[in-house]
mmCIF file of C-alpha atoms and ligand atoms in Angstrom:
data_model
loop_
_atom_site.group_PDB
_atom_site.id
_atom_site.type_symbol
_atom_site.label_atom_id
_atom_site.label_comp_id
_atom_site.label_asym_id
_atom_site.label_seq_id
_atom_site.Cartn_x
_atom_site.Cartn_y
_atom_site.Cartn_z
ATOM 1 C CA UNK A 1 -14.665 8.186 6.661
ATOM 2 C CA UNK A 2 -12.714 8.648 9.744
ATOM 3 C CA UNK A 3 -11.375 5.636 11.195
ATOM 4 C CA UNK A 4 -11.467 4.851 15.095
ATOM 5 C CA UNK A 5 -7.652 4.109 15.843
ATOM 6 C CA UNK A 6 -8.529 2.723 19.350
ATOM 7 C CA UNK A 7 -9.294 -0.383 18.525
ATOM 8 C CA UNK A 8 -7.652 -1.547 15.068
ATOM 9 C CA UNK A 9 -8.720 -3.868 13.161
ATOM 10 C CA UNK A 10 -7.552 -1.876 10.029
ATOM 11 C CA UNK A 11 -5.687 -5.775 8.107
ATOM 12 C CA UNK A 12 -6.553 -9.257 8.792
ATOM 13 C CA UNK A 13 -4.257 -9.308 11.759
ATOM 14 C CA UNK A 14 -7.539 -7.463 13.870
ATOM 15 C CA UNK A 15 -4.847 -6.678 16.666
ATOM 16 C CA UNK A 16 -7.615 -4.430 18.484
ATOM 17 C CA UNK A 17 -5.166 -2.294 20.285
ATOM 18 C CA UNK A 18 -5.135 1.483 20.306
ATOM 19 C CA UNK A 19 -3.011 2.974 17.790
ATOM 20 C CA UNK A 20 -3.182 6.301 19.663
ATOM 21 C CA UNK A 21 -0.999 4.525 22.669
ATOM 22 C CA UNK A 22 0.731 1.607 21.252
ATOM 23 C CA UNK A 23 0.683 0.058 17.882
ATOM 24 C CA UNK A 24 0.232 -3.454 16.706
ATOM 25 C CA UNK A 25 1.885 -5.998 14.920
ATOM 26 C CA UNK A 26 2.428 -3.306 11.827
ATOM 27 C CA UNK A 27 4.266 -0.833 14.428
ATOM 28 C CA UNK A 28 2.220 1.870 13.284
ATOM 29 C CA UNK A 29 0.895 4.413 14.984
ATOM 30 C CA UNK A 30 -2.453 6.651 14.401
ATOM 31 C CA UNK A 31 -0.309 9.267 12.363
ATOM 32 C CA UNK A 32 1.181 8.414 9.022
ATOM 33 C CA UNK A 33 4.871 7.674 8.973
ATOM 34 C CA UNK A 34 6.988 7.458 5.319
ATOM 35 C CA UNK A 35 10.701 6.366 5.197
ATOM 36 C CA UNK A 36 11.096 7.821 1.277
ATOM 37 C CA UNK A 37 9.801 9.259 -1.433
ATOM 38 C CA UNK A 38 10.853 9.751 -4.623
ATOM 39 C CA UNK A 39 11.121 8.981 -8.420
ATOM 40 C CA UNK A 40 11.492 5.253 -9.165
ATOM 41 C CA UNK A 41 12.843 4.276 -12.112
ATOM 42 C CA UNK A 42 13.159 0.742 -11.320
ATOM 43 C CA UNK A 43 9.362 -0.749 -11.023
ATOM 44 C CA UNK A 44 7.609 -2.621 -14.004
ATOM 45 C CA UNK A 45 8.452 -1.104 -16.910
ATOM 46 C CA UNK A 46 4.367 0.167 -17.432
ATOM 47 C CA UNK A 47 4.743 1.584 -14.006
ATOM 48 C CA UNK A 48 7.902 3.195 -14.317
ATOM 49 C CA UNK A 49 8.243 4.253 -17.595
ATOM 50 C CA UNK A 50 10.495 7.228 -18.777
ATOM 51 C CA UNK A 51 10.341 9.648 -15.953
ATOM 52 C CA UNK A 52 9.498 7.410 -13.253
ATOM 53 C CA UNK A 53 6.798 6.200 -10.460
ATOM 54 C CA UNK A 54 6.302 8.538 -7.626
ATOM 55 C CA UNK A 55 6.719 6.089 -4.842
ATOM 56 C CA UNK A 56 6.481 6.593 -1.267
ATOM 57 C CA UNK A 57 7.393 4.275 0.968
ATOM 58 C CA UNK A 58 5.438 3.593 4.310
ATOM 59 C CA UNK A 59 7.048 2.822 7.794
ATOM 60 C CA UNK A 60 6.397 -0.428 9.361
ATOM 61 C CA UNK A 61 4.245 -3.620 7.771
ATOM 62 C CA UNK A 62 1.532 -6.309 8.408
ATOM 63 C CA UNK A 63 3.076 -8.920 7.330
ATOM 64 C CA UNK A 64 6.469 -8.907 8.534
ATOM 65 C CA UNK A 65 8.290 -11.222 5.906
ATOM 66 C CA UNK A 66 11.378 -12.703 7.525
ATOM 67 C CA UNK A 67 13.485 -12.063 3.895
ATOM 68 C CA UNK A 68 12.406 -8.625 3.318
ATOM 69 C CA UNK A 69 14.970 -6.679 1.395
ATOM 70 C CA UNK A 70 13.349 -3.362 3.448
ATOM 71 C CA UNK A 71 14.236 -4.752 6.562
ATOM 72 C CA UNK A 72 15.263 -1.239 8.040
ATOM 73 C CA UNK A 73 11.893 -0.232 6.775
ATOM 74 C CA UNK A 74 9.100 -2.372 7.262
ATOM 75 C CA UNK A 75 10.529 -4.288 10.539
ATOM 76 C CA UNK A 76 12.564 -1.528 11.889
ATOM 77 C CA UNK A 77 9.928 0.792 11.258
ATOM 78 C CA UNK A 78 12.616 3.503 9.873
ATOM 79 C CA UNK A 79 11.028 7.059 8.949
ATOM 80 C CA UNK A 80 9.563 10.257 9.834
ATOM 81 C CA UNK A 81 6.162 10.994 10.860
ATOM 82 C CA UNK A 82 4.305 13.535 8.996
ATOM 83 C CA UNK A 83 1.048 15.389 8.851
ATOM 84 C CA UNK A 84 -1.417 14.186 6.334
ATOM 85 C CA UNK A 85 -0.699 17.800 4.513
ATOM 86 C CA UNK A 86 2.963 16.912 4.464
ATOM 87 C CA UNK A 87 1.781 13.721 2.882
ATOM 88 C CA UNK A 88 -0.342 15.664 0.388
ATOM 89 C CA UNK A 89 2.498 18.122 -0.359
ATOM 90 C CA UNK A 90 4.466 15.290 -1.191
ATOM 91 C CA UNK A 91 2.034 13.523 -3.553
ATOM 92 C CA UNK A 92 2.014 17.057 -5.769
ATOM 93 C CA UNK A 93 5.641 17.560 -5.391
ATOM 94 C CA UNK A 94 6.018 14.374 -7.290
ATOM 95 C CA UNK A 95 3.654 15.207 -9.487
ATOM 96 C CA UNK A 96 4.753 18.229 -10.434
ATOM 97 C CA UNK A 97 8.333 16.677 -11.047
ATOM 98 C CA UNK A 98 6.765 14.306 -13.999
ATOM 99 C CA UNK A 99 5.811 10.942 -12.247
ATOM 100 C CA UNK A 100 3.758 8.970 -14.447
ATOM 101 C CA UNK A 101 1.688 7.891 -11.378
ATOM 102 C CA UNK A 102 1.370 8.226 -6.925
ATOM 103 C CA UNK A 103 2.755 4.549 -6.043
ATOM 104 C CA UNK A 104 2.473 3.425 -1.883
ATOM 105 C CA UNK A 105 4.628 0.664 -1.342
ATOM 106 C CA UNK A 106 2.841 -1.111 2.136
ATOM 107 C CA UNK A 107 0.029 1.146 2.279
ATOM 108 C CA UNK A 108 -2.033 -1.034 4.444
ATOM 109 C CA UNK A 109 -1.637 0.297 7.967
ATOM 110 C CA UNK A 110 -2.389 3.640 6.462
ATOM 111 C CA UNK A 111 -5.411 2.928 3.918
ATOM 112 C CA UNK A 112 -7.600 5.408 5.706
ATOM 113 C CA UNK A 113 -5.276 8.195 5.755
ATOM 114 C CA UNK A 114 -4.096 7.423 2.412
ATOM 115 C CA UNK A 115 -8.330 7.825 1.177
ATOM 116 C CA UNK A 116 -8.717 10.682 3.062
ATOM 117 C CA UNK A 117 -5.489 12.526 0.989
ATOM 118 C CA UNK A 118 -7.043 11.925 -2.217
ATOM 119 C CA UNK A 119 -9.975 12.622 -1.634
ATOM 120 C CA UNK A 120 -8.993 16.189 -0.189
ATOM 121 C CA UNK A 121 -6.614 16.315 -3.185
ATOM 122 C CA UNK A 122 -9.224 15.943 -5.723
ATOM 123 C CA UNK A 123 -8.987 17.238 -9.188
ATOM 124 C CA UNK A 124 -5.413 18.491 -8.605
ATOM 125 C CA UNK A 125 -4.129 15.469 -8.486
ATOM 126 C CA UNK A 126 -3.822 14.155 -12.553
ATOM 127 C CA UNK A 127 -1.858 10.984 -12.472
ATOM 128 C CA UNK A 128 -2.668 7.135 -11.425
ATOM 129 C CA UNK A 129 -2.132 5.810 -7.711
ATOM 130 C CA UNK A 130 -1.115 2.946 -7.910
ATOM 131 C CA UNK A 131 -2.067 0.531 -4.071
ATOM 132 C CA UNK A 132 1.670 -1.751 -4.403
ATOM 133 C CA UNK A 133 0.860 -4.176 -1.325
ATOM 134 C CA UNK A 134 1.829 -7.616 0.280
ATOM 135 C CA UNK A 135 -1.896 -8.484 -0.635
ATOM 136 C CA UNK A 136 -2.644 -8.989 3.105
ATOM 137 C CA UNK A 137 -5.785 -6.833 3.309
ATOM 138 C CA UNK A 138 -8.999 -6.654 4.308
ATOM 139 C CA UNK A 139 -11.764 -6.742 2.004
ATOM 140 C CA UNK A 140 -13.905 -3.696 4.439
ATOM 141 C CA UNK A 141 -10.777 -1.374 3.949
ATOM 142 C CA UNK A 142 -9.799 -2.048 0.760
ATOM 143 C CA UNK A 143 -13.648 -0.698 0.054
ATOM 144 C CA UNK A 144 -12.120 2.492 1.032
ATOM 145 C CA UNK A 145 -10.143 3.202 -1.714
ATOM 146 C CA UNK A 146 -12.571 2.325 -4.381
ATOM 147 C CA UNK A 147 -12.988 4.916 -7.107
ATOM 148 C CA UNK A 148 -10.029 6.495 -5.738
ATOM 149 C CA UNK A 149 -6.822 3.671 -6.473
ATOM 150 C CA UNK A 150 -6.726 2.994 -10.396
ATOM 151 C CA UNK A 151 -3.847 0.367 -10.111
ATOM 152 C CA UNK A 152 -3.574 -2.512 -7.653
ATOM 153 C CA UNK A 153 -0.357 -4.242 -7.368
ATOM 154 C CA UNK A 154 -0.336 -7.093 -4.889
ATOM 155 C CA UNK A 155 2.690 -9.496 -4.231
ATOM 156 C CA UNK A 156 1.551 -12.472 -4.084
ATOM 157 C CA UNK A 157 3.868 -14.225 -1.196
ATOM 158 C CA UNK A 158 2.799 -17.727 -0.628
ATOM 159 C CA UNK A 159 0.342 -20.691 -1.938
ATOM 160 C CA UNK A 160 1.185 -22.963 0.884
ATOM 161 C CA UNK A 161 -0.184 -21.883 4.507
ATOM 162 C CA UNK A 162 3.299 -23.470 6.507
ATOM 163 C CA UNK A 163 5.363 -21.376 4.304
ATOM 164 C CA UNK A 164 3.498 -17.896 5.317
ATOM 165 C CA UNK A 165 3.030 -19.341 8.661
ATOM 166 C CA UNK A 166 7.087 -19.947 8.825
ATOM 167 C CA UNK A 167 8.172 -16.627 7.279
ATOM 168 C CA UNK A 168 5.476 -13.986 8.341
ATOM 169 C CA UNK A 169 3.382 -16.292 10.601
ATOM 170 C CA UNK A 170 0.381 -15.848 8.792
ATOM 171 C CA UNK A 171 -1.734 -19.037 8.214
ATOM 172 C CA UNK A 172 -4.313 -17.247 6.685
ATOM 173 C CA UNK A 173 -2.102 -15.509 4.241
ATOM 174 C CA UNK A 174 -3.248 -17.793 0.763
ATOM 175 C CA UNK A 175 -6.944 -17.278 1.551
ATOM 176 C CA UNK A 176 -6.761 -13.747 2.830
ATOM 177 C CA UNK A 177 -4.707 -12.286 -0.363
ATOM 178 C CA UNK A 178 -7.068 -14.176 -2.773
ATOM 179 C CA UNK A 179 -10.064 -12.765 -1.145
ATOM 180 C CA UNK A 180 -8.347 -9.340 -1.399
ATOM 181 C CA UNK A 181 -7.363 -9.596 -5.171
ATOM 182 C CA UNK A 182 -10.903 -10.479 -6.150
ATOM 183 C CA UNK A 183 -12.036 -7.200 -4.375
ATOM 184 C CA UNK A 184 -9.107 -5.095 -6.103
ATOM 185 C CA UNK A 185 -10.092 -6.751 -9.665
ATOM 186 C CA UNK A 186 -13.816 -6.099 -8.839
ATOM 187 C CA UNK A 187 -12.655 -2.170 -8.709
ATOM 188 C CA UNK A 188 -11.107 -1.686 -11.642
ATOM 189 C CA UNK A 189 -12.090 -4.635 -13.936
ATOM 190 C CA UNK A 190 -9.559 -5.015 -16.940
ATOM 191 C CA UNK A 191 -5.993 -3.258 -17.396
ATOM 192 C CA UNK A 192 -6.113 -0.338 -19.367
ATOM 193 C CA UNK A 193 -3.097 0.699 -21.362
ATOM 194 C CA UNK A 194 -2.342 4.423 -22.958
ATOM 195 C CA UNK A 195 -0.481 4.952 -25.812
ATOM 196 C CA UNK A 196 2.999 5.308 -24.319
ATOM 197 C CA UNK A 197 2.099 1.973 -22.658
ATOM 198 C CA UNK A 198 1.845 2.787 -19.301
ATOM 199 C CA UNK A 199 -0.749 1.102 -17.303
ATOM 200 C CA UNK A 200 -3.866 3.297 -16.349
ATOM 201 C CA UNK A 201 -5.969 1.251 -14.539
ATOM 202 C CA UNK A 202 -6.044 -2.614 -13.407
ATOM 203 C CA UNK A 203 -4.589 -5.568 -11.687
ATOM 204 C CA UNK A 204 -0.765 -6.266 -11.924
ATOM 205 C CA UNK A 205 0.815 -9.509 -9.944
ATOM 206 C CA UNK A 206 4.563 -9.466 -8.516
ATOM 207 C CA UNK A 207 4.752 -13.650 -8.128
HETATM 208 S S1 SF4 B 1 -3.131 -2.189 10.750
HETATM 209 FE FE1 SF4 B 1 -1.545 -2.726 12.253
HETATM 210 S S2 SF4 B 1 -2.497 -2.480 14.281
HETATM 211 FE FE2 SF4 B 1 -4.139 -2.516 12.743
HETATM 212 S S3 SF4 B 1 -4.812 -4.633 12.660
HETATM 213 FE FE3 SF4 B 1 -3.242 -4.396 11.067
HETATM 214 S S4 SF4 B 1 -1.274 -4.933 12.031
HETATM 215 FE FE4 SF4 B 1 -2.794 -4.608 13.660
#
């Protein structure tokens, strides 16, 4: 589905302004923009594993955390723009180099564009994505990537509303990310394990 970038309303924060122009409170404009990607040996060990996730980290965020440890990243919106080929090349390069699975660290500016690459990637691509988010999304996007994510891993920020309101002044955020892992459990129901122990499909929490 192609998504109307004039008026975005893409996460919970429903800025409405026209990502074609401007951007909103995720700095993000209509075209996909990645500050690394690579082989990461340092995730959960089920993610990880041996040879590594394939993670590829997204420009900008929606949430904006005042104690981010990507700072450069997510606030200063550090990267390079690229095509959503590039983006696809990039998936099968890691592939190809042995990563146990596709992981997009603060995918949710870019959830359309990241659905529309797998899609068009189809049966070429052979390993997990994995959907590693703040867990501020909304429930109509996050429909987007059903049948196509395998792994959700939200971080789950805050329980108290002051303390999201404080740090990434979102009130909402408690009720919002709740609403969001019941959607991302919904898709792929229980964790599945392989044999090597590396997680195939399911929920995973960072607390
Ligand atoms: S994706 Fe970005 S521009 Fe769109 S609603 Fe969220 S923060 Fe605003």
């Amino acid at each position: 589905m192609e998504y109307n970038y004039s008026s975005c309303t893409m996460c919970p924060r429903t800025c409405m302004v026209d990502r074609t122009k401007s951007s909103g409170k995720c700095n993000a404009g209509s075209h996909v923009k990645i500050a690394k990607a690579f082989l990461h040996k340092w995730e959960e060990p089920c993610i990880s594993g041996v040879n590594g996730s394939g993670t590829i980290f997204f420009s900008g965020c929606n949430l904006k955390c005042v104690f981010c440890q990507n700072y450069k990243i997510s606030q200063e919106n550090f990267g390079k723009v690229i095509s959503t080929e590039d983006l696809e090349r990039i998936i099968l390069d890691l592939q190809q180099k042995g990563a146990h699975n596709i992981n997009f660290v603060s995918p949710s500016h870019y959830i359309y564009t990241i659905a529309e690459c797998i899609k068009n990637l189809g049966k070429s691509l052979k390993i997990p994505i994995v959907y590693n988010t703040n867990g501020y999304d909304s429930i109509g996007s996050l429909k987007q990537l059903e049948g196509l994510v395998s792994i959700y891993l939200p971080d789950i920020k805050y329980f108290r509303n002051e303390s999201s309101m404080k740090y990434s002044n979102a009130k909402d955020y408690f009720n919002i990310a709740t609403n969001a892992v019941i959607e991302m459990y919904r898709q792929t129901g229980k964790a599945v394990f392989n044999d090597d122990g590396m997680i195939q499909k399911g929920l995973l929490f960072g607390i």
